[in-house]
């Protein structure tokens, strides 16, 4: 069997990836099984460069704050700001400290230098403005949307003034209290002010839609798309805050689903720029229902990838990444009867394997499901292989060295 699997393992490059598909997908999703190590991000960078140079890709989007990501896009496309500034302010989840992400942004800026706007590479975050400990204030999203409409639409049509928004929003700290993540009573999401803001966000979004022809004509398609992003972020954040105040047992499952719903909306908007490379955790990109344990409960939700796949069909492609070892986190050599253990015997590393060919080579014996002693690493579920296009396997993941 090892020889058969060796025959279907290929280098992780643009040509091997494209051979997995009957036609190039509009959206190619590359997952990772953990966060916080640069090795899979460096592989992502190399693949993206090849996709840009050989396959015409011009957009990459990662699991990071969609609103903050606009700063990164401005920098890589026009040079606005500095590299240090965008790494500090343009990412969520601490991703701006990653050496690999810094390398990506630096390369994109260099690639775009001197190129016409139509041929530049673009950057986007597709996560909501959410962190593990809190959800952001909706201030930036809703006030930016209001500003666009104020500048280009008869102000008599707007449902409120900027002053009204400022009064209802109040201090940002009442939205970002970390206690609200575990204590619904600490959330501001069901206050009278938050309720009014949800209605105003809906009205502002409807006005944006109604004035689409005018706004595109007097600004640009890019500027209009940015306003749409503000509208999605404002409504999504206010909905998320509302359900943070929920007292029901399904609260956390609903919140995980709402986060991926925001992700899916951003991905479907980015699909208009096709082709797009997406990078995030496997659990946000898989076609199967996602699950995790939190607070002693099992949470289940449909991932962004599952939602996007339902809309795009064969135009959505998914590569799941698996690791052999992460010894600095106690993840040692995988058992030989697991999917990762079988791939660990391969000499070439990293490698790409067609998931359907892997299933065919394995036959009826199947894989045991690997367990990880480290909660931050999620092994691949062999039951998902039928709905994965390719498996990227990285054999030994080193610990990042600060300053590398």
mmCIF file of C-alpha atoms in Angstrom:
data_model
loop_
_atom_site.group_PDB
_atom_site.id
_atom_site.type_symbol
_atom_site.label_atom_id
_atom_site.label_comp_id
_atom_site.label_asym_id
_atom_site.label_seq_id
_atom_site.Cartn_x
_atom_site.Cartn_y
_atom_site.Cartn_z
ATOM 1 C CA UNK A 1 0.000 0.000 0.000
ATOM 2 C CA UNK A 2 2.860 2.398 0.795
ATOM 3 C CA UNK A 3 4.123 2.091 -2.781
ATOM 4 C CA UNK A 4 0.648 2.788 -4.161
ATOM 5 C CA UNK A 5 0.266 5.897 -2.028
ATOM 6 C CA UNK A 6 3.741 7.050 -3.040
ATOM 7 C CA UNK A 7 2.568 6.890 -6.638
ATOM 8 C CA UNK A 8 -0.268 9.366 -6.000
ATOM 9 C CA UNK A 9 1.695 11.869 -3.886
ATOM 10 C CA UNK A 10 2.812 15.018 -5.695
ATOM 11 C CA UNK A 11 4.602 18.245 -4.929
ATOM 12 C CA UNK A 12 2.418 21.052 -3.598
ATOM 13 C CA UNK A 13 2.466 23.357 -6.605
ATOM 14 C CA UNK A 14 -0.016 25.137 -8.825
ATOM 15 C CA UNK A 15 0.110 22.513 -11.573
ATOM 16 C CA UNK A 16 -0.600 19.620 -9.182
ATOM 17 C CA UNK A 17 -3.439 21.540 -7.573
ATOM 18 C CA UNK A 18 -5.105 22.371 -10.889
ATOM 19 C CA UNK A 19 -4.962 18.712 -11.953
ATOM 20 C CA UNK A 20 -7.360 17.891 -9.110
ATOM 21 C CA UNK A 21 -10.197 19.706 -10.881
ATOM 22 C CA UNK A 22 -12.026 19.207 -14.168
ATOM 23 C CA UNK A 23 -11.966 22.992 -14.538
ATOM 24 C CA UNK A 24 -10.275 25.645 -12.362
ATOM 25 C CA UNK A 25 -12.431 26.478 -9.330
ATOM 26 C CA UNK A 26 -13.620 30.036 -8.861
ATOM 27 C CA UNK A 27 -12.659 29.752 -5.195
ATOM 28 C CA UNK A 28 -9.799 27.532 -4.003
ATOM 29 C CA UNK A 29 -9.790 26.989 -0.240
ATOM 30 C CA UNK A 30 -6.613 25.834 1.501
ATOM 31 C CA UNK A 31 -7.184 24.773 5.097
ATOM 32 C CA UNK A 32 -4.825 24.394 8.031
ATOM 33 C CA UNK A 33 -5.357 22.151 11.080
ATOM 34 C CA UNK A 34 -4.094 24.615 13.678
ATOM 35 C CA UNK A 35 -3.198 28.268 14.124
ATOM 36 C CA UNK A 36 -0.044 29.884 15.407
ATOM 37 C CA UNK A 37 2.731 28.271 13.332
ATOM 38 C CA UNK A 38 4.255 29.748 10.205
ATOM 39 C CA UNK A 39 5.085 26.543 8.311
ATOM 40 C CA UNK A 40 1.664 26.140 6.623
ATOM 41 C CA UNK A 41 1.543 29.903 5.961
ATOM 42 C CA UNK A 42 4.913 29.778 4.189
ATOM 43 C CA UNK A 43 3.597 26.925 2.044
ATOM 44 C CA UNK A 44 0.468 29.020 1.354
ATOM 45 C CA UNK A 45 2.639 31.954 0.299
ATOM 46 C CA UNK A 46 4.633 29.847 -2.142
ATOM 47 C CA UNK A 47 1.476 28.347 -3.640
ATOM 48 C CA UNK A 48 -0.166 31.764 -3.971
ATOM 49 C CA UNK A 49 2.856 33.152 -5.822
ATOM 50 C CA UNK A 50 2.647 30.272 -8.296
ATOM 51 C CA UNK A 51 -1.113 30.710 -8.707
ATOM 52 C CA UNK A 52 -0.575 34.403 -9.421
ATOM 53 C CA UNK A 53 2.255 33.881 -11.888
ATOM 54 C CA UNK A 54 0.918 30.778 -13.670
ATOM 55 C CA UNK A 55 -2.845 30.617 -13.183
ATOM 56 C CA UNK A 56 -3.978 34.249 -13.165
ATOM 57 C CA UNK A 57 -4.971 34.482 -9.478
ATOM 58 C CA UNK A 58 -5.153 38.026 -8.190
ATOM 59 C CA UNK A 59 -6.816 37.754 -4.733
ATOM 60 C CA UNK A 60 -5.923 36.040 -1.477
ATOM 61 C CA UNK A 61 -8.193 36.137 1.563
ATOM 62 C CA UNK A 62 -7.406 34.847 5.031
ATOM 63 C CA UNK A 63 -9.178 34.185 8.332
ATOM 64 C CA UNK A 64 -8.786 37.743 9.595
ATOM 65 C CA UNK A 65 -10.910 40.839 10.330
ATOM 66 C CA UNK A 66 -12.614 41.896 7.081
ATOM 67 C CA UNK A 67 -12.756 45.598 8.030
ATOM 68 C CA UNK A 68 -9.169 45.815 9.276
ATOM 69 C CA UNK A 69 -8.057 43.957 6.142
ATOM 70 C CA UNK A 70 -8.980 46.970 4.033
ATOM 71 C CA UNK A 71 -5.843 48.674 5.417
ATOM 72 C CA UNK A 72 -3.715 45.807 4.111
ATOM 73 C CA UNK A 73 -5.387 45.933 0.697
ATOM 74 C CA UNK A 74 -4.781 49.686 0.472
ATOM 75 C CA UNK A 75 -1.119 49.129 1.270
ATOM 76 C CA UNK A 76 -0.468 46.294 -1.180
ATOM 77 C CA UNK A 77 -2.378 47.976 -4.023
ATOM 78 C CA UNK A 78 -1.348 51.636 -3.636
ATOM 79 C CA UNK A 79 1.370 51.810 -0.976
ATOM 80 C CA UNK A 80 -0.846 53.683 1.492
ATOM 81 C CA UNK A 81 0.667 53.547 4.982
ATOM 82 C CA UNK A 82 3.720 51.543 5.989
ATOM 83 C CA UNK A 83 4.377 47.843 6.342
ATOM 84 C CA UNK A 84 4.730 48.160 10.119
ATOM 85 C CA UNK A 85 1.429 50.042 10.391
ATOM 86 C CA UNK A 86 -0.603 47.544 8.386
ATOM 87 C CA UNK A 87 0.901 44.557 10.187
ATOM 88 C CA UNK A 88 -0.098 46.157 13.496
ATOM 89 C CA UNK A 89 -3.579 47.405 12.546
ATOM 90 C CA UNK A 90 -4.642 45.394 9.504
ATOM 91 C CA UNK A 91 -5.063 41.924 11.004
ATOM 92 C CA UNK A 92 -7.244 40.216 13.594
ATOM 93 C CA UNK A 93 -6.370 37.316 15.916
ATOM 94 C CA UNK A 94 -2.778 38.514 16.336
ATOM 95 C CA UNK A 95 -1.965 37.426 12.773
ATOM 96 C CA UNK A 96 0.000 40.589 12.137
ATOM 97 C CA UNK A 97 2.854 39.236 14.280
ATOM 98 C CA UNK A 98 3.397 36.308 11.895
ATOM 99 C CA UNK A 99 6.637 36.405 9.924
ATOM 100 C CA UNK A 100 4.934 34.521 7.093
ATOM 101 C CA UNK A 101 2.071 37.019 6.907
ATOM 102 C CA UNK A 102 4.570 39.869 6.850
ATOM 103 C CA UNK A 103 6.405 38.147 4.015
ATOM 104 C CA UNK A 104 3.121 37.767 2.115
ATOM 105 C CA UNK A 105 2.244 41.463 2.432
ATOM 106 C CA UNK A 106 5.766 42.540 1.472
ATOM 107 C CA UNK A 107 5.705 40.329 -1.636
ATOM 108 C CA UNK A 108 2.274 41.574 -2.716
ATOM 109 C CA UNK A 109 3.401 45.226 -2.435
ATOM 110 C CA UNK A 110 6.514 44.480 -4.504
ATOM 111 C CA UNK A 111 4.513 42.566 -7.124
ATOM 112 C CA UNK A 112 2.066 45.457 -7.535
ATOM 113 C CA UNK A 113 4.671 48.181 -7.794
ATOM 114 C CA UNK A 114 4.274 49.789 -11.220
ATOM 115 C CA UNK A 115 1.432 47.524 -12.342
ATOM 116 C CA UNK A 116 -1.896 48.840 -13.653
ATOM 117 C CA UNK A 117 -4.806 48.574 -11.214
ATOM 118 C CA UNK A 118 -6.447 45.815 -13.250
ATOM 119 C CA UNK A 119 -3.411 43.540 -12.835
ATOM 120 C CA UNK A 120 -2.661 44.063 -9.145
ATOM 121 C CA UNK A 121 -2.974 41.367 -6.509
ATOM 122 C CA UNK A 122 -5.517 42.069 -3.780
ATOM 123 C CA UNK A 123 -5.742 41.166 -0.094
ATOM 124 C CA UNK A 124 -8.876 40.615 1.980
ATOM 125 C CA UNK A 125 -9.804 39.406 5.419
ATOM 126 C CA UNK A 126 -13.002 37.381 5.386
ATOM 127 C CA UNK A 127 -13.625 36.856 9.106
ATOM 128 C CA UNK A 128 -15.961 39.146 10.985
ATOM 129 C CA UNK A 129 -14.477 41.787 13.317
ATOM 130 C CA UNK A 130 -14.413 39.167 16.063
ATOM 131 C CA UNK A 131 -11.819 37.930 18.524
ATOM 132 C CA UNK A 132 -11.895 34.888 20.791
ATOM 133 C CA UNK A 133 -12.423 37.106 23.842
ATOM 134 C CA UNK A 134 -14.871 39.640 22.429
ATOM 135 C CA UNK A 135 -16.722 41.012 19.423
ATOM 136 C CA UNK A 136 -15.796 44.467 18.142
ATOM 137 C CA UNK A 137 -17.977 47.529 18.450
ATOM 138 C CA UNK A 138 -20.047 48.064 15.285
ATOM 139 C CA UNK A 139 -18.878 51.699 15.245
ATOM 140 C CA UNK A 140 -16.366 51.555 12.394
ATOM 141 C CA UNK A 141 -18.592 49.504 10.097
ATOM 142 C CA UNK A 142 -21.866 51.389 10.565
ATOM 143 C CA UNK A 143 -20.355 54.883 10.642
ATOM 144 C CA UNK A 144 -18.286 54.147 7.513
ATOM 145 C CA UNK A 145 -21.433 52.963 5.735
ATOM 146 C CA UNK A 146 -23.303 56.074 6.868
ATOM 147 C CA UNK A 147 -20.455 58.288 5.626
ATOM 148 C CA UNK A 148 -20.542 56.751 2.136
ATOM 149 C CA UNK A 149 -24.268 57.355 1.871
ATOM 150 C CA UNK A 150 -24.023 60.880 3.296
ATOM 151 C CA UNK A 151 -21.409 61.773 0.676
ATOM 152 C CA UNK A 152 -23.366 60.511 -2.323
ATOM 153 C CA UNK A 153 -27.095 60.266 -1.528
ATOM 154 C CA UNK A 154 -29.650 62.933 -0.604
ATOM 155 C CA UNK A 155 -29.269 63.156 3.178
ATOM 156 C CA UNK A 156 -33.037 63.441 3.512
ATOM 157 C CA UNK A 157 -33.203 59.747 2.571
ATOM 158 C CA UNK A 158 -30.914 58.630 5.347
ATOM 159 C CA UNK A 159 -32.711 57.087 8.360
ATOM 160 C CA UNK A 160 -30.569 58.967 10.901
ATOM 161 C CA UNK A 161 -27.740 61.419 11.384
ATOM 162 C CA UNK A 162 -24.163 60.650 12.312
ATOM 163 C CA UNK A 163 -24.875 62.179 15.699
ATOM 164 C CA UNK A 164 -27.697 59.717 16.317
ATOM 165 C CA UNK A 165 -25.379 56.808 15.536
ATOM 166 C CA UNK A 166 -22.730 58.187 17.874
ATOM 167 C CA UNK A 167 -25.253 58.567 20.686
ATOM 168 C CA UNK A 168 -26.612 55.043 20.260
ATOM 169 C CA UNK A 169 -23.153 53.483 19.979
ATOM 170 C CA UNK A 170 -21.831 55.153 23.117
ATOM 171 C CA UNK A 171 -18.458 54.036 24.444
ATOM 172 C CA UNK A 172 -16.876 51.161 22.547
ATOM 173 C CA UNK A 173 -15.989 49.475 25.847
ATOM 174 C CA UNK A 174 -19.600 48.521 26.480
ATOM 175 C CA UNK A 175 -19.526 46.448 23.271
ATOM 176 C CA UNK A 176 -16.143 44.810 23.844
ATOM 177 C CA UNK A 177 -16.420 43.701 27.487
ATOM 178 C CA UNK A 178 -14.648 40.277 27.546
ATOM 179 C CA UNK A 179 -17.034 39.103 30.276
ATOM 180 C CA UNK A 180 -19.837 38.984 27.689
ATOM 181 C CA UNK A 181 -18.266 36.037 25.868
ATOM 182 C CA UNK A 182 -19.120 33.687 28.754
ATOM 183 C CA UNK A 183 -21.725 35.740 30.614
ATOM 184 C CA UNK A 184 -24.756 36.726 28.486
ATOM 185 C CA UNK A 185 -25.891 39.226 31.106
ATOM 186 C CA UNK A 186 -22.731 41.261 30.486
ATOM 187 C CA UNK A 187 -23.599 41.755 26.802
ATOM 188 C CA UNK A 188 -24.882 45.092 25.487
ATOM 189 C CA UNK A 189 -26.444 43.327 22.511
ATOM 190 C CA UNK A 190 -30.080 43.422 23.665
ATOM 191 C CA UNK A 191 -30.134 46.971 24.975
ATOM 192 C CA UNK A 192 -32.605 49.458 23.544
ATOM 193 C CA UNK A 193 -29.742 51.246 21.802
ATOM 194 C CA UNK A 194 -28.497 48.047 20.170
ATOM 195 C CA UNK A 195 -32.014 47.265 18.973
ATOM 196 C CA UNK A 196 -32.322 50.675 17.321
ATOM 197 C CA UNK A 197 -28.917 50.258 15.704
ATOM 198 C CA UNK A 198 -29.942 46.905 14.178
ATOM 199 C CA UNK A 199 -32.904 48.603 12.506
ATOM 200 C CA UNK A 200 -30.770 51.496 11.302
ATOM 201 C CA UNK A 201 -28.122 49.141 9.901
ATOM 202 C CA UNK A 202 -30.878 47.357 7.986
ATOM 203 C CA UNK A 203 -32.228 50.650 6.613
ATOM 204 C CA UNK A 204 -28.765 51.887 5.650
ATOM 205 C CA UNK A 205 -28.040 48.624 3.852
ATOM 206 C CA UNK A 206 -31.347 48.822 1.997
ATOM 207 C CA UNK A 207 -30.570 52.397 0.916
ATOM 208 C CA UNK A 208 -27.168 51.276 -0.314
ATOM 209 C CA UNK A 209 -28.809 48.562 -2.427
ATOM 210 C CA UNK A 210 -31.428 50.950 -3.788
ATOM 211 C CA UNK A 211 -28.814 53.459 -4.928
ATOM 212 C CA UNK A 212 -26.429 50.893 -6.460
ATOM 213 C CA UNK A 213 -26.430 52.389 -10.005
ATOM 214 C CA UNK A 214 -25.734 55.911 -8.773
ATOM 215 C CA UNK A 215 -23.078 54.925 -6.253
ATOM 216 C CA UNK A 216 -21.097 52.857 -8.763
ATOM 217 C CA UNK A 217 -21.332 55.684 -11.309
ATOM 218 C CA UNK A 218 -20.112 58.440 -8.986
ATOM 219 C CA UNK A 219 -17.476 56.382 -7.138
ATOM 220 C CA UNK A 220 -16.266 53.018 -8.499
ATOM 221 C CA UNK A 221 -17.116 49.361 -8.305
ATOM 222 C CA UNK A 222 -14.342 48.890 -5.726
ATOM 223 C CA UNK A 223 -15.696 51.698 -3.547
ATOM 224 C CA UNK A 224 -19.203 50.255 -3.774
ATOM 225 C CA UNK A 225 -17.947 46.779 -2.864
ATOM 226 C CA UNK A 226 -16.243 48.316 0.172
ATOM 227 C CA UNK A 227 -19.543 49.925 1.216
ATOM 228 C CA UNK A 228 -21.237 46.528 0.865
ATOM 229 C CA UNK A 229 -18.584 45.071 3.161
ATOM 230 C CA UNK A 230 -19.342 47.763 5.749
ATOM 231 C CA UNK A 231 -23.040 46.915 5.499
ATOM 232 C CA UNK A 232 -22.416 43.178 5.984
ATOM 233 C CA UNK A 233 -20.063 43.823 8.902
ATOM 234 C CA UNK A 234 -22.451 46.238 10.646
ATOM 235 C CA UNK A 235 -25.459 43.939 10.386
ATOM 236 C CA UNK A 236 -23.417 40.844 11.191
ATOM 237 C CA UNK A 237 -21.835 42.378 14.273
ATOM 238 C CA UNK A 238 -25.140 43.684 15.626
ATOM 239 C CA UNK A 239 -26.735 40.271 15.099
ATOM 240 C CA UNK A 240 -23.776 38.603 16.823
ATOM 241 C CA UNK A 241 -23.993 40.989 19.796
ATOM 242 C CA UNK A 242 -27.744 40.315 20.071
ATOM 243 C CA UNK A 243 -27.144 36.582 20.375
ATOM 244 C CA UNK A 244 -24.237 37.049 22.785
ATOM 245 C CA UNK A 245 -26.954 38.172 25.209
ATOM 246 C CA UNK A 246 -28.913 34.937 24.661
ATOM 247 C CA UNK A 247 -29.499 32.812 27.759
ATOM 248 C CA UNK A 248 -30.449 29.574 25.974
ATOM 249 C CA UNK A 249 -28.346 26.370 25.945
ATOM 250 C CA UNK A 250 -27.788 26.798 22.187
ATOM 251 C CA UNK A 251 -26.028 30.142 22.601
ATOM 252 C CA UNK A 252 -22.487 29.041 21.707
ATOM 253 C CA UNK A 253 -23.561 26.881 18.758
ATOM 254 C CA UNK A 254 -25.518 29.815 17.391
ATOM 255 C CA UNK A 255 -22.553 32.169 17.815
ATOM 256 C CA UNK A 256 -20.153 29.830 16.004
ATOM 257 C CA UNK A 257 -22.679 29.524 13.184
ATOM 258 C CA UNK A 258 -23.163 33.291 12.995
ATOM 259 C CA UNK A 259 -19.418 33.803 12.724
ATOM 260 C CA UNK A 260 -19.189 31.410 9.786
ATOM 261 C CA UNK A 261 -22.258 33.017 8.231
ATOM 262 C CA UNK A 262 -20.376 36.337 8.221
ATOM 263 C CA UNK A 263 -17.390 34.551 6.699
ATOM 264 C CA UNK A 264 -19.544 32.995 3.986
ATOM 265 C CA UNK A 265 -21.067 36.349 3.034
ATOM 266 C CA UNK A 266 -17.614 37.843 2.595
ATOM 267 C CA UNK A 267 -16.372 34.848 0.590
ATOM 268 C CA UNK A 268 -19.341 34.925 -1.764
ATOM 269 C CA UNK A 269 -18.704 38.617 -2.376
ATOM 270 C CA UNK A 270 -15.034 37.886 -3.105
ATOM 271 C CA UNK A 271 -16.040 35.140 -5.548
ATOM 272 C CA UNK A 272 -16.963 37.982 -7.903
ATOM 273 C CA UNK A 273 -13.199 38.625 -8.235
ATOM 274 C CA UNK A 274 -12.497 35.022 -9.202
ATOM 275 C CA UNK A 275 -10.222 33.202 -8.974
ATOM 276 C CA UNK A 276 -9.555 33.579 -5.237
ATOM 277 C CA UNK A 277 -7.300 31.664 -2.849
ATOM 278 C CA UNK A 278 -8.800 31.293 0.639
ATOM 279 C CA UNK A 279 -6.743 30.353 3.692
ATOM 280 C CA UNK A 280 -8.236 29.473 7.082
ATOM 281 C CA UNK A 281 -8.668 26.629 9.544
ATOM 282 C CA UNK A 282 -9.948 23.411 7.971
ATOM 283 C CA UNK A 283 -13.064 23.620 10.138
ATOM 284 C CA UNK A 284 -14.126 26.893 8.480
ATOM 285 C CA UNK A 285 -13.606 25.593 4.950
ATOM 286 C CA UNK A 286 -14.786 21.969 4.975
ATOM 287 C CA UNK A 287 -17.947 20.833 3.208
ATOM 288 C CA UNK A 288 -19.073 18.744 6.184
ATOM 289 C CA UNK A 289 -20.719 20.110 9.311
ATOM 290 C CA UNK A 290 -18.136 21.447 11.761
ATOM 291 C CA UNK A 291 -17.994 20.626 15.449
ATOM 292 C CA UNK A 292 -15.950 21.331 18.543
ATOM 293 C CA UNK A 293 -16.169 20.930 22.297
ATOM 294 C CA UNK A 294 -16.424 24.077 24.389
ATOM 295 C CA UNK A 295 -17.444 24.453 27.993
ATOM 296 C CA UNK A 296 -18.220 20.735 28.239
ATOM 297 C CA UNK A 297 -20.661 20.860 25.330
ATOM 298 C CA UNK A 298 -20.393 19.696 21.741
ATOM 299 C CA UNK A 299 -21.068 22.544 19.316
ATOM 300 C CA UNK A 300 -22.130 21.916 15.731
ATOM 301 C CA UNK A 301 -22.570 24.394 12.892
ATOM 302 C CA UNK A 302 -22.329 24.681 9.123
ATOM 303 C CA UNK A 303 -18.987 26.145 8.169
ATOM 304 C CA UNK A 304 -18.416 29.011 5.762
ATOM 305 C CA UNK A 305 -17.000 26.505 3.286
ATOM 306 C CA UNK A 306 -20.116 24.341 3.463
ATOM 307 C CA UNK A 307 -22.324 27.380 2.816
ATOM 308 C CA UNK A 308 -20.161 28.634 -0.052
ATOM 309 C CA UNK A 309 -19.946 25.147 -1.551
ATOM 310 C CA UNK A 310 -23.744 24.908 -1.495
ATOM 311 C CA UNK A 311 -23.868 28.120 -3.544
ATOM 312 C CA UNK A 312 -20.889 27.643 -5.873
ATOM 313 C CA UNK A 313 -20.965 23.861 -6.351
ATOM 314 C CA UNK A 314 -18.046 22.642 -8.478
ATOM 315 C CA UNK A 315 -16.623 26.162 -8.570
ATOM 316 C CA UNK A 316 -15.534 25.673 -4.943
ATOM 317 C CA UNK A 317 -12.415 23.590 -4.320
ATOM 318 C CA UNK A 318 -11.125 22.480 -0.916
ATOM 319 C CA UNK A 319 -7.657 21.296 0.069
ATOM 320 C CA UNK A 320 -7.349 20.175 3.690
ATOM 321 C CA UNK A 321 -3.952 20.245 5.391
ATOM 322 C CA UNK A 322 -2.777 17.623 7.877
ATOM 323 C CA UNK A 323 0.399 17.461 9.963
ATOM 324 C CA UNK A 324 2.565 14.553 11.013
ATOM 325 C CA UNK A 325 4.165 15.951 14.169
ATOM 326 C CA UNK A 326 4.171 19.150 16.221
ATOM 327 C CA UNK A 327 6.594 17.942 18.866
ATOM 328 C CA UNK A 328 6.768 21.294 20.649
ATOM 329 C CA UNK A 329 3.040 20.810 21.387
ATOM 330 C CA UNK A 330 3.277 17.131 22.281
ATOM 331 C CA UNK A 331 1.975 15.874 18.921
ATOM 332 C CA UNK A 332 4.251 12.949 18.130
ATOM 333 C CA UNK A 333 4.492 10.517 15.209
ATOM 334 C CA UNK A 334 0.960 9.482 14.213
ATOM 335 C CA UNK A 335 -0.143 5.838 14.560
ATOM 336 C CA UNK A 336 0.340 3.944 11.265
ATOM 337 C CA UNK A 337 -3.358 3.033 10.968
ATOM 338 C CA UNK A 338 -4.409 6.702 10.813
ATOM 339 C CA UNK A 339 -4.600 8.845 7.703
ATOM 340 C CA UNK A 340 -1.712 10.974 8.963
ATOM 341 C CA UNK A 341 0.264 7.859 9.895
ATOM 342 C CA UNK A 342 -0.100 6.443 6.393
ATOM 343 C CA UNK A 343 1.067 9.705 4.839
ATOM 344 C CA UNK A 344 3.915 10.014 7.343
ATOM 345 C CA UNK A 345 5.638 7.076 5.663
ATOM 346 C CA UNK A 346 5.987 9.052 2.420
ATOM 347 C CA UNK A 347 9.495 10.339 1.669
ATOM 348 C CA UNK A 348 8.391 13.509 -0.133
ATOM 349 C CA UNK A 349 7.359 16.366 2.117
ATOM 350 C CA UNK A 350 5.249 18.367 1.889
ATOM 351 C CA UNK A 351 3.006 16.557 -0.568
ATOM 352 C CA UNK A 352 -0.416 16.800 -2.186
ATOM 353 C CA UNK A 353 -2.631 13.736 -2.557
ATOM 354 C CA UNK A 354 -5.898 13.494 -4.479
ATOM 355 C CA UNK A 355 -8.422 12.555 -1.781
ATOM 356 C CA UNK A 356 -10.481 10.262 -4.016
ATOM 357 C CA UNK A 357 -7.345 8.439 -5.178
ATOM 358 C CA UNK A 358 -6.255 8.075 -1.562
ATOM 359 C CA UNK A 359 -9.596 6.477 -0.721
ATOM 360 C CA UNK A 360 -9.353 4.168 -3.732
ATOM 361 C CA UNK A 361 -5.824 3.036 -2.874
ATOM 362 C CA UNK A 362 -6.797 2.363 0.713
ATOM 363 C CA UNK A 363 -9.762 0.229 -0.282
ATOM 364 C CA UNK A 364 -12.210 -1.087 2.311
ATOM 365 C CA UNK A 365 -9.882 -1.097 5.326
ATOM 366 C CA UNK A 366 -10.384 2.569 6.183
ATOM 367 C CA UNK A 367 -8.422 4.731 8.557
ATOM 368 C CA UNK A 368 -8.601 4.985 12.303
ATOM 369 C CA UNK A 369 -9.325 8.515 13.484
ATOM 370 C CA UNK A 370 -6.290 10.146 15.061
ATOM 371 C CA UNK A 371 -6.561 11.847 18.432
ATOM 372 C CA UNK A 372 -4.376 14.791 19.428
ATOM 373 C CA UNK A 373 -3.004 15.484 22.921
ATOM 374 C CA UNK A 374 -2.925 19.175 21.971
ATOM 375 C CA UNK A 375 -6.362 20.824 21.801
ATOM 376 C CA UNK A 376 -5.109 23.350 19.216
ATOM 377 C CA UNK A 377 -4.395 20.703 16.558
ATOM 378 C CA UNK A 378 -7.374 19.074 14.840
ATOM 379 C CA UNK A 379 -6.533 15.856 12.943
ATOM 380 C CA UNK A 380 -8.432 15.179 9.750
ATOM 381 C CA UNK A 381 -11.599 13.123 10.087
ATOM 382 C CA UNK A 382 -11.258 10.230 7.583
ATOM 383 C CA UNK A 383 -15.034 10.310 7.125
ATOM 384 C CA UNK A 384 -14.611 13.688 5.404
ATOM 385 C CA UNK A 385 -12.286 12.401 2.672
ATOM 386 C CA UNK A 386 -15.114 11.933 0.184
ATOM 387 C CA UNK A 387 -15.855 15.660 0.339
ATOM 388 C CA UNK A 388 -12.245 16.882 0.188
ATOM 389 C CA UNK A 389 -10.559 17.466 -3.170
ATOM 390 C CA UNK A 390 -6.977 17.133 -1.991
ATOM 391 C CA UNK A 391 -4.955 16.540 1.172
ATOM 392 C CA UNK A 392 -1.824 18.614 1.764
ATOM 393 C CA UNK A 393 0.450 16.754 4.152
ATOM 394 C CA UNK A 394 3.266 18.406 6.094
ATOM 395 C CA UNK A 395 5.414 15.889 7.913
ATOM 396 C CA UNK A 396 7.133 17.659 10.821
ATOM 397 C CA UNK A 397 6.108 21.149 11.960
ATOM 398 C CA UNK A 398 8.817 23.040 13.841
ATOM 399 C CA UNK A 399 8.214 25.596 16.529
ATOM 400 C CA UNK A 400 8.490 29.145 15.222
ATOM 401 C CA UNK A 401 11.601 30.968 16.376
ATOM 402 C CA UNK A 402 10.894 34.582 17.401
ATOM 403 C CA UNK A 403 12.385 37.026 14.951
ATOM 404 C CA UNK A 404 12.586 34.570 12.057
#
